[in-house]
Short mmCIF file of C-alpha atoms in Angstrom, two decimals:
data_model
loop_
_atom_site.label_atom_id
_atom_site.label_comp_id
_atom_site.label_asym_id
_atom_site.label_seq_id
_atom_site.Cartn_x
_atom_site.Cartn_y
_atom_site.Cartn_z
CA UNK A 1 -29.08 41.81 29.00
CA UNK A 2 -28.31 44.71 31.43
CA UNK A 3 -26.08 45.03 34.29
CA UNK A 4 -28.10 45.26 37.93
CA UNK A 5 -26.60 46.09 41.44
CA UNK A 6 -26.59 42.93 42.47
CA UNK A 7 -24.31 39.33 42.09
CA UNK A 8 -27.29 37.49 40.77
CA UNK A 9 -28.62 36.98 37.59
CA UNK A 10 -32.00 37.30 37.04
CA UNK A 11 -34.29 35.65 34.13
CA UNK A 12 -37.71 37.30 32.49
CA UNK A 13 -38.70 34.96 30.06
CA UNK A 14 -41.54 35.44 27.42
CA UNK A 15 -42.03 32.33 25.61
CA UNK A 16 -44.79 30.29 22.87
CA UNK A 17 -43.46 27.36 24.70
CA UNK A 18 -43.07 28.22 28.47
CA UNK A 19 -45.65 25.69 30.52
CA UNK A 20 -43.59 23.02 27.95
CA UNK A 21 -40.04 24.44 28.09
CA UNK A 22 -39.68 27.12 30.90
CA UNK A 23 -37.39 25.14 32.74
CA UNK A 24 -35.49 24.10 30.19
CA UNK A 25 -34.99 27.85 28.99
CA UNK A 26 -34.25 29.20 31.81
CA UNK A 27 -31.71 26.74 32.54
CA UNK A 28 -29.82 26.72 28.88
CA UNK A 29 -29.58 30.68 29.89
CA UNK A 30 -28.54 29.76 33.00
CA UNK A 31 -25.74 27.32 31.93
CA UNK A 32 -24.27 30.02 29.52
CA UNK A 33 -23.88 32.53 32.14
CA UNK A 34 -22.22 30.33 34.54
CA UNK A 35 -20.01 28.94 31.51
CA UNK A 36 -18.42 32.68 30.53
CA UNK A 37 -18.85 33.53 33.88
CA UNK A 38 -21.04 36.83 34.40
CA UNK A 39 -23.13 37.60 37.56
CA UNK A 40 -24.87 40.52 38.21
CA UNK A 41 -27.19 40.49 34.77
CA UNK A 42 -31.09 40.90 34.39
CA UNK A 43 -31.59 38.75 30.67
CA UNK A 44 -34.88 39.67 29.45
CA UNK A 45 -35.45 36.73 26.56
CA UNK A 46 -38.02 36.62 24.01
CA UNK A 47 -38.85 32.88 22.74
CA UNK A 48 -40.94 31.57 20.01
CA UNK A 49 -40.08 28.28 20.27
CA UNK A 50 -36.11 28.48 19.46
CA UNK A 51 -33.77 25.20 20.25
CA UNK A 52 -31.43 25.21 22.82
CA UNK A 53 -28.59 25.71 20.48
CA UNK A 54 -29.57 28.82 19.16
CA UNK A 55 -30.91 30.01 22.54
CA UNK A 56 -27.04 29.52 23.72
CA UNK A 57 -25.79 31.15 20.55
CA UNK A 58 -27.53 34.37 20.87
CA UNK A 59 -27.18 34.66 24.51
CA UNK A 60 -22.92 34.08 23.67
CA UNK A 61 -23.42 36.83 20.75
CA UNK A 62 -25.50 39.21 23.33
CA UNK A 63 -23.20 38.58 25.97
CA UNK A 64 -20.03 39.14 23.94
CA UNK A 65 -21.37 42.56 21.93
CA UNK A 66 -22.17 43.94 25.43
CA UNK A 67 -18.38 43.40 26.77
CA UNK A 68 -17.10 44.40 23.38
CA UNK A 69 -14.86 41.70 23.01
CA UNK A 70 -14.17 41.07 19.21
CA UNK A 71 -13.18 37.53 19.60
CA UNK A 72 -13.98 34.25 20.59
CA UNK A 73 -12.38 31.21 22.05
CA UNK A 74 -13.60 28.90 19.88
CA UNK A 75 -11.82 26.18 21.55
CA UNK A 76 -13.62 27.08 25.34
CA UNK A 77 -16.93 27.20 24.16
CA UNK A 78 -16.46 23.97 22.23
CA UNK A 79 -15.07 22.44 25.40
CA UNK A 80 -19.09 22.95 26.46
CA UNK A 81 -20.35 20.37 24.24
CA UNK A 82 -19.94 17.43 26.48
#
């Protein structure tokens, strides 16, 4: 994940699974962004076939390291699992 001059987010996938579960991807990535609210990242992901769970998981863990924030609200991301 880097920072780019610009309020959208853009997506480079390379994925095992892509023609299957592009869209699918790309949206789960999508999701998390909107959910912790960031804008203006390029996410470059690298897929071998992971579930959506732990696609979500890293991309929190990514996300998080890069703003150096030590903690998490457990109880907000939680509130995601609808």
């Amino acid at each position: 994940v880097q920072p780019i001059e610009s309020t959208e987010n853009t997506i480079e996938l390379e994925s095992s699974v892509e023609k299957q579960f592009g869209n699918q991807i790309r949206q789960v990535i999508t999701t998390t962004l909107e959910h912790l609210d960031v804008q203006g990242v390029a996410v470059k992901a690298i897929d071998k076939g992971a579930l959506d769970c732990t696609i979500k998981a890293r991309m929190i863990t990514v996300l998080h390291r890069g703003a150096e924030k030590e903690t998490y609200d457990w109880k907000e991301l939680d509130s995601w699992n609808v």
